[in-house]
Short mmCIF file of C-alpha atoms in Angstrom, two decimals:
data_model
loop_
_atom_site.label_atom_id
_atom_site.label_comp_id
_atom_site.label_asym_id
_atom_site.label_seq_id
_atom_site.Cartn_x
_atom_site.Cartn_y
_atom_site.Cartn_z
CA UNK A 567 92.14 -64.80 -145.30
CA UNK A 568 91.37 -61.06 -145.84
CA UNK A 569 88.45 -60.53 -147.79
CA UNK A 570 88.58 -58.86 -150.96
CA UNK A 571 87.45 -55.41 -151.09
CA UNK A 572 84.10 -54.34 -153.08
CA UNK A 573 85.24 -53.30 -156.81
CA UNK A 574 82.96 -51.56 -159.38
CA UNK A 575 83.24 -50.21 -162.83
CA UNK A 576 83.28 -46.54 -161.95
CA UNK A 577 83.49 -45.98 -165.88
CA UNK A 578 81.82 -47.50 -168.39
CA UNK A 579 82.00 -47.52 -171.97
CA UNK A 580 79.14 -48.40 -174.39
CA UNK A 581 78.47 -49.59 -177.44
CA UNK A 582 75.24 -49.58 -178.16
CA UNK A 583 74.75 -50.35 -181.91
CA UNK A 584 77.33 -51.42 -184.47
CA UNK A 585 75.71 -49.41 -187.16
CA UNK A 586 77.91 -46.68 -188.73
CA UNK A 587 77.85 -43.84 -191.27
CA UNK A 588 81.67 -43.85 -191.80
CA UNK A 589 84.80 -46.56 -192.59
CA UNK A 590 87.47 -45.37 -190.17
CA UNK A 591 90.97 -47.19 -191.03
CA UNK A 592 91.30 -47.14 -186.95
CA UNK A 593 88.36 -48.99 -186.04
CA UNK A 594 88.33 -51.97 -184.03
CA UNK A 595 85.49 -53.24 -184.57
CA UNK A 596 84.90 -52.39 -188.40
CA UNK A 597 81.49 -50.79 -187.28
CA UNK A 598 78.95 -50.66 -190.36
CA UNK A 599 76.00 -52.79 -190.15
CA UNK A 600 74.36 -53.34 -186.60
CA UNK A 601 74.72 -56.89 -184.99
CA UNK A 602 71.93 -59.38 -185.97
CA UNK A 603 71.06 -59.38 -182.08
CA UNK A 604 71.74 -55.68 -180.16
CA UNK A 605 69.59 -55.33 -177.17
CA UNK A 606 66.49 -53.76 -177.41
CA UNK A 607 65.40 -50.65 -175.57
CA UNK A 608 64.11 -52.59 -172.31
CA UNK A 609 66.83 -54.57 -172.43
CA UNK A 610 69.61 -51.97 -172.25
CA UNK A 611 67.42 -49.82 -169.51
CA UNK A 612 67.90 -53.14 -167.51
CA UNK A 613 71.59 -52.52 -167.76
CA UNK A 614 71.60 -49.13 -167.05
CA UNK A 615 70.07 -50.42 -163.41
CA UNK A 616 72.58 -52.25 -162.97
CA UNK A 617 75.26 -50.00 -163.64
CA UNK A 618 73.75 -47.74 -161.16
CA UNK A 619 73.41 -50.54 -158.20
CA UNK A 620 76.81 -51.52 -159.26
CA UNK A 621 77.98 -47.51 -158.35
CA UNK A 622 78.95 -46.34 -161.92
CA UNK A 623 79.80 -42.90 -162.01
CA UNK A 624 79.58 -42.36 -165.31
CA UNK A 625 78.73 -43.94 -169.09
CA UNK A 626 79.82 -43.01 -172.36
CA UNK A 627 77.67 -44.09 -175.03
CA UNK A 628 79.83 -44.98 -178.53
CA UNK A 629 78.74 -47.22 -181.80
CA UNK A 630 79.50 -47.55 -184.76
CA UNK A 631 77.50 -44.61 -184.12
CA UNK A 632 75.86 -44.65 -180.92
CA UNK A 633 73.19 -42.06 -182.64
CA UNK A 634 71.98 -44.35 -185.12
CA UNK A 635 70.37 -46.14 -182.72
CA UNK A 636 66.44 -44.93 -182.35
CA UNK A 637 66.52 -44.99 -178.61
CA UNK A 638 70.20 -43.60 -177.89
CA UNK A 639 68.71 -40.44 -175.96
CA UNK A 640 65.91 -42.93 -174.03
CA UNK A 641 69.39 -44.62 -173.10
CA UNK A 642 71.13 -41.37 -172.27
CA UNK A 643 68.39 -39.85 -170.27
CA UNK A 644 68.21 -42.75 -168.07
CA UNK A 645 71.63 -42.93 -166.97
CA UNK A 646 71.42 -39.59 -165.80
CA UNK A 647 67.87 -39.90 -164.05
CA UNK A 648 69.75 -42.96 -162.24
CA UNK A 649 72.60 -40.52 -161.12
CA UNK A 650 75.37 -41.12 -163.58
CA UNK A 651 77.21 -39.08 -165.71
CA UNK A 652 76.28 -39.35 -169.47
CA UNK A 653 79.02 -38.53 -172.40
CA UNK A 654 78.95 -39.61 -175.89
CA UNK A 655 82.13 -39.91 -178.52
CA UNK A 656 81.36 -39.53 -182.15
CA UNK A 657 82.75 -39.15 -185.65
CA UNK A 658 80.14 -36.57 -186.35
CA UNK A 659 78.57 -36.90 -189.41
CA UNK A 660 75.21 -37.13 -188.34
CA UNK A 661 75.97 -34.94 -185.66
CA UNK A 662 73.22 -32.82 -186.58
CA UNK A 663 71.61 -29.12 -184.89
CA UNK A 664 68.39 -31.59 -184.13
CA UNK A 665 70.84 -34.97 -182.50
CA UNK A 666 72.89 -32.01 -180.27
CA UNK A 667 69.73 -30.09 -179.25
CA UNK A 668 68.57 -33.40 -178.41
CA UNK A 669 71.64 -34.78 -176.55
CA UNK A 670 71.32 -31.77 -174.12
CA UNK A 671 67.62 -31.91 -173.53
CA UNK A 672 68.86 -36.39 -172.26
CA UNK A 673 71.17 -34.65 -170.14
CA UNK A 674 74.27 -35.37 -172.04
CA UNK A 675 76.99 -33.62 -170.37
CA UNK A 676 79.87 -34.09 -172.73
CA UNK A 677 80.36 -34.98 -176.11
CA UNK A 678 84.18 -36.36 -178.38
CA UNK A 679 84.15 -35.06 -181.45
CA UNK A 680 87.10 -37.43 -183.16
CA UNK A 681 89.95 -35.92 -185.08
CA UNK A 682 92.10 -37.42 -186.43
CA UNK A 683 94.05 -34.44 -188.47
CA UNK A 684 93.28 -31.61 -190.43
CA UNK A 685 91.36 -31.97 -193.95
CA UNK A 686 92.82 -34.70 -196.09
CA UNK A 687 94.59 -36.19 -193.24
CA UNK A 688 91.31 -36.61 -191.29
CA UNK A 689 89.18 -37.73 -194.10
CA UNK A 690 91.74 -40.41 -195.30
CA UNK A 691 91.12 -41.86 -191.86
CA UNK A 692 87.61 -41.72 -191.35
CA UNK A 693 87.40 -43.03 -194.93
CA UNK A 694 84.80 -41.02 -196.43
CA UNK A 695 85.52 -37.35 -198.09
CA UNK A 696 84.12 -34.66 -196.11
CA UNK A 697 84.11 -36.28 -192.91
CA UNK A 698 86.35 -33.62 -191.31
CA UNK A 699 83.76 -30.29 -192.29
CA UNK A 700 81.07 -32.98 -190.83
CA UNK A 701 83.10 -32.96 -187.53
CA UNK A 702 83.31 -29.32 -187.42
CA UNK A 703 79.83 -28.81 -188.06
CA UNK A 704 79.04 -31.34 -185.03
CA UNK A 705 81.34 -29.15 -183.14
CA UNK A 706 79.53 -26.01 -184.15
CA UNK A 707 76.31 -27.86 -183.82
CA UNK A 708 77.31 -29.30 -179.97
CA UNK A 709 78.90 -25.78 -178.83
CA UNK A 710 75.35 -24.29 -179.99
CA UNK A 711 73.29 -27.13 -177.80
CA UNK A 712 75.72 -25.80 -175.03
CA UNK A 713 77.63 -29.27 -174.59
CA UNK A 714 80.59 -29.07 -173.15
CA UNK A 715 83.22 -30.44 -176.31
CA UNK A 716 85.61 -32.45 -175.79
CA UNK A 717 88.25 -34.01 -179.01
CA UNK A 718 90.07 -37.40 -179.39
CA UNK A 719 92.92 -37.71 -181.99
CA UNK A 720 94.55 -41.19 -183.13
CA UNK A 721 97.95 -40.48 -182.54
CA UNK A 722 99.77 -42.54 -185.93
CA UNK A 723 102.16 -41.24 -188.86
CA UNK A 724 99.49 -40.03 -190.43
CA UNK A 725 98.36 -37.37 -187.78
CA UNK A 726 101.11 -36.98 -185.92
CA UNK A 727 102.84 -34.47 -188.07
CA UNK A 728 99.78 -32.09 -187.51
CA UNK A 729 99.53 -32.30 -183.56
CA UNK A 730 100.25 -28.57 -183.70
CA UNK A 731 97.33 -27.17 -186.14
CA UNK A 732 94.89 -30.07 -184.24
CA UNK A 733 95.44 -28.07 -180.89
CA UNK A 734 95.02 -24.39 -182.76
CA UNK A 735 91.73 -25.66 -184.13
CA UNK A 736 90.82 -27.02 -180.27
CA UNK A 737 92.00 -23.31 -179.23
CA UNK A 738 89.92 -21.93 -181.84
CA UNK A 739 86.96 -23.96 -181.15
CA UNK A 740 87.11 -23.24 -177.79
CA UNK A 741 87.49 -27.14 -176.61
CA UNK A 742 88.30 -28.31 -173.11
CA UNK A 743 89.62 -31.66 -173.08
CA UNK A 744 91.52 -33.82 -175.92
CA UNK A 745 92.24 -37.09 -175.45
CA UNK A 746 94.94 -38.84 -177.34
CA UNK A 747 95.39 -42.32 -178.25
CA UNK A 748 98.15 -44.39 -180.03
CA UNK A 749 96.23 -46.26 -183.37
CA UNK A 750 96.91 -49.91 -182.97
CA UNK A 751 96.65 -53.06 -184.82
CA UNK A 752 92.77 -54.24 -183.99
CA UNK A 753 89.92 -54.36 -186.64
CA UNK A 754 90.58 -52.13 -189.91
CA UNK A 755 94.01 -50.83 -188.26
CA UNK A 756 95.17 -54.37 -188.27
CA UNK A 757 95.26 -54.03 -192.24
CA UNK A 758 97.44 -50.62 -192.13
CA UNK A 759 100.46 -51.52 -190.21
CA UNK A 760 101.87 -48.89 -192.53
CA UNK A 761 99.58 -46.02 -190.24
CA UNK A 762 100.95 -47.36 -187.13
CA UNK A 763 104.17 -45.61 -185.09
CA UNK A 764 107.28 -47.86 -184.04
CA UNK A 765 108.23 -48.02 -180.30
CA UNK A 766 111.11 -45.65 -180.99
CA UNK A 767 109.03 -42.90 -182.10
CA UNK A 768 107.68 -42.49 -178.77
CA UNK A 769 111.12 -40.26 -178.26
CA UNK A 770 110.10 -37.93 -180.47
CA UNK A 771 106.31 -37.96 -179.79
CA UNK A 772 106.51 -37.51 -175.96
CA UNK A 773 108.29 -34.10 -175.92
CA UNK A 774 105.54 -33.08 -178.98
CA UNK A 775 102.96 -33.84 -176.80
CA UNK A 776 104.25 -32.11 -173.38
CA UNK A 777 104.67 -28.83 -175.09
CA UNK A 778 101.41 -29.08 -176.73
CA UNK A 779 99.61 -29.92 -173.42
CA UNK A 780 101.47 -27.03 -171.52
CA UNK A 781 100.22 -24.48 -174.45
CA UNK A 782 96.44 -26.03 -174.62
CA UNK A 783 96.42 -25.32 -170.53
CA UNK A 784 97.08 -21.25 -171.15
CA UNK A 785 93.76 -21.94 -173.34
CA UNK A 786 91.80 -23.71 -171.01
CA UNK A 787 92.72 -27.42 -173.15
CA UNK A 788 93.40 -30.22 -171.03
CA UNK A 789 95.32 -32.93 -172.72
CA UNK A 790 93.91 -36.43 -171.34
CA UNK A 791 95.82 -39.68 -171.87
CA UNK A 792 94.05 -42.89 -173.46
CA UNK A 793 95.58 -46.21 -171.49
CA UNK A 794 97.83 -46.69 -174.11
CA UNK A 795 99.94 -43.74 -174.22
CA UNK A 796 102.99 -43.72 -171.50
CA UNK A 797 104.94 -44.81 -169.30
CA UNK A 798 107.18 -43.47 -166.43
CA UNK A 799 108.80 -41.08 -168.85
CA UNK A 800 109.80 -37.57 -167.76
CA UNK A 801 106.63 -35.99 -169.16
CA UNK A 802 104.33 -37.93 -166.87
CA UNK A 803 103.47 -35.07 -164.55
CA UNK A 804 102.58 -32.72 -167.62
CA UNK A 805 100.47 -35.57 -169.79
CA UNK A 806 98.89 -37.78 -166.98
CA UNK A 807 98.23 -34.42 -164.50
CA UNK A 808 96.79 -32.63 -167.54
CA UNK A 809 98.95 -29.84 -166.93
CA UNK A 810 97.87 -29.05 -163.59
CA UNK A 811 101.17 -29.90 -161.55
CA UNK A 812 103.79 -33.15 -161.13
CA UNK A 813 103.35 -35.99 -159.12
CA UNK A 814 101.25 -37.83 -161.20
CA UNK A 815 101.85 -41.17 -162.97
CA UNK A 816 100.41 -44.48 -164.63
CA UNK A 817 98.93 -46.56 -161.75
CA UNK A 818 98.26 -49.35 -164.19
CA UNK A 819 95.38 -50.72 -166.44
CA UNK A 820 92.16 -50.14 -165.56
CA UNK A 821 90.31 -53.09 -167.45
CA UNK A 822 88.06 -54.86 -164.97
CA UNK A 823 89.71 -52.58 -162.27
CA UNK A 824 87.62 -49.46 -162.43
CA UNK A 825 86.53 -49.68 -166.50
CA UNK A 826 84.21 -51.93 -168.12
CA UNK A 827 83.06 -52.11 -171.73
CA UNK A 828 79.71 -53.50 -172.64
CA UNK A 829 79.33 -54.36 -176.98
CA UNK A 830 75.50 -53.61 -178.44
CA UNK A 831 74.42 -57.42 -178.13
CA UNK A 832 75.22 -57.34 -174.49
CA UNK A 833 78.36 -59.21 -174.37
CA UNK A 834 80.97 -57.53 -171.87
CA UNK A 835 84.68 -56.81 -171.47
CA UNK A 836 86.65 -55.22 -168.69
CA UNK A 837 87.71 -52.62 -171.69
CA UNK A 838 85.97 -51.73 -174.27
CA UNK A 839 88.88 -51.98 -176.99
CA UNK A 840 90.05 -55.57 -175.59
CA UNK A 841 89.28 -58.36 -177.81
CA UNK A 842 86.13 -59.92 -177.57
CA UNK A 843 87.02 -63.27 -178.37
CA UNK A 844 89.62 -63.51 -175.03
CA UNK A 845 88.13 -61.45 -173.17
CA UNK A 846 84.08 -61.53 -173.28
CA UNK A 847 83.14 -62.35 -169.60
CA UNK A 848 79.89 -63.03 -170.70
CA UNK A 849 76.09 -61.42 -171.48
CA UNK A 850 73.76 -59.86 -169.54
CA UNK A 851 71.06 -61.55 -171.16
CA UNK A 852 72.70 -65.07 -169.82
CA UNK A 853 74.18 -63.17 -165.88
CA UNK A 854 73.88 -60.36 -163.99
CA UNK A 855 76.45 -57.58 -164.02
CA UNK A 856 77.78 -58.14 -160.69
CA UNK A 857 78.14 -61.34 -160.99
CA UNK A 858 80.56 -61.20 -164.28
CA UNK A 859 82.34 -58.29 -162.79
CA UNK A 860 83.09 -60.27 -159.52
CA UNK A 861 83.35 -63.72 -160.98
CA UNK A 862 84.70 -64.33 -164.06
CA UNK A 863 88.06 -64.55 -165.12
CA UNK A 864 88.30 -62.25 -167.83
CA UNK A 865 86.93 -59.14 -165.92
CA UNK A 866 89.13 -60.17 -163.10
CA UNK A 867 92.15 -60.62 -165.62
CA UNK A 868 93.63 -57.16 -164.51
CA UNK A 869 93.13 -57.41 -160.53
CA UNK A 870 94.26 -61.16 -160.35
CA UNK A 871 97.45 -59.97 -162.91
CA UNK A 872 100.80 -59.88 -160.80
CA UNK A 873 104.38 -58.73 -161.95
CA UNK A 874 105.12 -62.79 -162.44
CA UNK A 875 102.77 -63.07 -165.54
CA UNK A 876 104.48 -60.13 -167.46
CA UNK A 877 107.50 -61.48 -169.81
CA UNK A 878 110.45 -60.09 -171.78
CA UNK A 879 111.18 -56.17 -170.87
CA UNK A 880 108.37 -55.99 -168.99
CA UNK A 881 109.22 -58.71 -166.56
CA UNK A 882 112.40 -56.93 -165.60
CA UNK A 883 111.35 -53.37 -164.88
CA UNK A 884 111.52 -51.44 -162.34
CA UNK A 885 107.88 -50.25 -162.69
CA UNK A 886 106.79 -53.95 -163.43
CA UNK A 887 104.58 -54.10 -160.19
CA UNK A 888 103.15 -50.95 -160.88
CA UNK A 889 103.09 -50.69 -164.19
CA UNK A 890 102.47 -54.55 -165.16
CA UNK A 891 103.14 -53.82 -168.93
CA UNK A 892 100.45 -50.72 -169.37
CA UNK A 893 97.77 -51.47 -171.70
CA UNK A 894 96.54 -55.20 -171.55
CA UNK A 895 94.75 -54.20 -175.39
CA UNK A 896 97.79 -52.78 -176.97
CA UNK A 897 100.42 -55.56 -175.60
CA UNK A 898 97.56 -58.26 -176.65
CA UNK A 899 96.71 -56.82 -180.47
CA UNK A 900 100.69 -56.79 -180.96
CA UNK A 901 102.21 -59.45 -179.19
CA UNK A 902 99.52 -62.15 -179.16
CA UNK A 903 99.18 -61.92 -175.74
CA UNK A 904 99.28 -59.59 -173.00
CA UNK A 905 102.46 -58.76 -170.49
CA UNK A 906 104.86 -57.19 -172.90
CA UNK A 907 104.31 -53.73 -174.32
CA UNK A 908 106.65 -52.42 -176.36
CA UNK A 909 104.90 -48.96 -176.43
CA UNK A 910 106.53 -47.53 -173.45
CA UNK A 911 108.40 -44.46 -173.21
CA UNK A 912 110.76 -45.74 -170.24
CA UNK A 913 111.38 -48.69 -172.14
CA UNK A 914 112.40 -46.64 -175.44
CA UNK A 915 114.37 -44.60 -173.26
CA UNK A 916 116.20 -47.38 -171.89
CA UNK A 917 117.23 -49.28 -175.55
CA UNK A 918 118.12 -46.15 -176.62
CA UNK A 919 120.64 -45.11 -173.73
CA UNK A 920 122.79 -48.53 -174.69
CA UNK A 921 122.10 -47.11 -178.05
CA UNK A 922 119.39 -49.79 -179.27
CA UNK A 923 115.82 -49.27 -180.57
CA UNK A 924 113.07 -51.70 -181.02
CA UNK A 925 111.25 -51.91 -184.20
CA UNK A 926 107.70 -54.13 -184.58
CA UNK A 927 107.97 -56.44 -188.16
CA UNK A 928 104.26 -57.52 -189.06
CA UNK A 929 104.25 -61.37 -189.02
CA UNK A 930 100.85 -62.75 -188.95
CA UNK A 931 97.93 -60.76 -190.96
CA UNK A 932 94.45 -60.38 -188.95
CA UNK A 933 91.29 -62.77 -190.08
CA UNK A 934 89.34 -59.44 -191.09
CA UNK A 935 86.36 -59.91 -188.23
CA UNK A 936 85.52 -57.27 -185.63
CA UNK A 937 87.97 -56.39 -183.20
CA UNK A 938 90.67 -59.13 -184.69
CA UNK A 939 94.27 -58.67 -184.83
CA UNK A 940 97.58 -60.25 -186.24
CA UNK A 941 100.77 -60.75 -184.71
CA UNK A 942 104.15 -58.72 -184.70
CA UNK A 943 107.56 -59.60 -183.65
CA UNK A 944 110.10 -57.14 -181.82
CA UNK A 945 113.43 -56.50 -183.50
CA UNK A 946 116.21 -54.24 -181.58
CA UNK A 947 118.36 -53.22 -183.57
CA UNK A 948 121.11 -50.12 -183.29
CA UNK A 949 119.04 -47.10 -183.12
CA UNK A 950 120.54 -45.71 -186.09
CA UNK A 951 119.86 -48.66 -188.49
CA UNK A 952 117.82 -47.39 -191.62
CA UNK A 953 114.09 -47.16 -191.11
CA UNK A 954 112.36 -49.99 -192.27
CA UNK A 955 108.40 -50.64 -192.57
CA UNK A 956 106.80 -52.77 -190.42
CA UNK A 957 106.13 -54.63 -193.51
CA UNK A 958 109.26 -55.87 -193.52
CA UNK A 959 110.55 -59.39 -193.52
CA UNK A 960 111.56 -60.77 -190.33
CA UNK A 961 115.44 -59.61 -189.81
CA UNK A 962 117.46 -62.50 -189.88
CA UNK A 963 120.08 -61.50 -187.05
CA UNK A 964 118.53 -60.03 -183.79
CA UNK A 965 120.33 -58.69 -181.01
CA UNK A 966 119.68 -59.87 -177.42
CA UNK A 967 116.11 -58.35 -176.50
CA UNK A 968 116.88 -56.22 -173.38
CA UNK A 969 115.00 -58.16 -170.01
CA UNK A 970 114.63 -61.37 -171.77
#
């Protein structure tokens, strides 16, 4: 038998406290208060040894609010004396002219300001008014420091009407990279299914983001893809290539592959976003990191994963071995298990050429604990039925699902 070849998590993301100074309808976790048992400073140096043995390239560093931690730059400047790339993402309230000086002097080399919309939009998000003049200011306060800025966006109903006037004020704040990902059901999103896009939209949003990508490039913005957002659509080479030229395309979920995400109390995931109940590994107070990454079956989840364990759509496409059904989070926080993403821009494509769409109904509501979710149920329907919530009752008549 060939022998597998060496693996390692060439990017990692951590959380390294739970504490946070905002209540984001988005967030997985619903960050606030640390957990009772985070690791403490030695602790987390220990994993930042192994990380490096392990040959990380690089570690971003996320909470709650990863700066509410005491020791987050102790934690930062390590990484980099142990030859890894250190980034940060942040909400920015705290994101203060002292934090940013400080972040560049621990040899930060990048820091995500989120935003999530402009004003109102973003503050209804982040929950707490004034939240998106706090992000500006850490913008301001990060561009002073001379770190290089980078912005996510939640891509949902509520901000996708303002992708435009979110790149202007990238333009104008002279950002290089924005990374976009869909908002899906986990944590506080799981109780605003009313936030959350439909499959179908994807038609519309696709072509939105390509142009928007192709005018951030004459600017010097690189649009960067989060996991969820694709697949195989005619846009590929613009989104995944961030502008630069065609040819490029989804080569499948990185969880466990090439990613790993590690939570504050030391418990860790192949993704950061994946939830912790069905995926933890394990801790690294209890095993090394090696050995969970090599041995157990929830890092492995993603390499083991074969086109037989995908069902419905998925199982019959043509990208299935490829592809096997994009983002193991987003398929799992919908569907109740992972193999079947509706969130696909082929896939939309496809209903809608035999003149279907489908549309997610909310069935099951989540238990309101960090990074839970509830359950939805896919309805096609004829593209032009009237829009319905995904509040809705379950429709009583379903057409065939297409690939089950």
């Amino acid at each position: 038998m060939k022998a597998e070849a060496p693996s390692a998590p060439i990017y990692v993301v951590w959380e390294i406290t739970l504490r946070c100074d905002l209540s984001c309808g988005s967030c997985g976790s619903r960050a606030g208060k640390p957990r009772d048992d985070e690791l403490s400073t030695a602790e987390a140096l220990d994993v930042v040894k192994q990380l490096a043995a392990m040959g990380t390239r690089e570690v971003t560093l996320i909470g709650g609010e990863a700066y509410l931690r005491e020791d987050w730059h102790l934690i930062a400047r390590a990484i980099v004396d142990h030859g890894m790339r250190a980034s940060m993402t942040t909400a920015g309230r705290g994101m203060t002219r002292e934090r940013s000086q400080l972040a560049k002097a621990s040899g930060v080399s990048a820091v995500s300001v989120s935003i999530d919309g402009l004003g109102e939009t973003h503050d209804t998000q982040r929950g707490v008014r004034g939240a998106f003049d706090s992000a500006l200011e850490a913008l301001s306060n990060l561009r002073d420091a001379g770190v290089t800025l980078a912005v996510n966006t939640q891509l949902n109903r509520l901000s996708v009407p303002q992708l435009g006037n979110i790149m202007d004020l990238l333009i104008a704040q002279k950002v290089r990279g924005w990374q976009v990902q869909l908002t899906v059901p986990m944590g506080r999103a799981a109780d605003r299914p009313d936030w959350l896009l439909q499959p179908y939209e994807l038609l519309d949003l696709f072509p939105k983001l390509a142009s928007e990508a192709e005018r951030g490039l004459e600017h010097g913005v690189r649009i960067w893809l989060a996991n969820n957002v694709g697949y195989f659509g005619p846009h590929e080479g613009v989104l995944r290539g961030r502008g630069t030229e065609a040819g490029f395309h989804w080569t499948g979920c990185p969880a466990g592959t090439r990613a790993m995400g590690i939570e504050s109390d030391g418990a860790v995931k192949g993704c950061p976003s994946l939830p912790t109940a069905d995926y933890t590994g394990g801790h690294v107070r209890e095993r090394k990191l090696r050995d969970l990454w090599d041995h157990t079956k929830q890092l492995r989840y993603t390499r083991d994963r074969t086109a037989a364990d995908l069902w419905g759509f998925c199982s019959t496409c043509y990208y299935a071995d490829e592809c096997r059904a994009g983002c193991t989070w987003t398929s799992h926080v919908y569907m109740g298990k992972p193999g079947n993403n509706p969130f696909c821009h082929h896939r939309a494509l496809e209903h809608d050429k035999l003149g279907l769409r489908e549309r997610l109904v909310h069935v099951e509501r989540a238990p309101g604990t960090p990074f839970d979710h509830g359950r939805f149920e896919i309805v096609v329907e004829p593209k032009d039925a009237p829009a319905r919530p995904a509040t809705d009752e379950k429709a009583t008549r379903r057409l065939p699902i297409l690939g089950a």
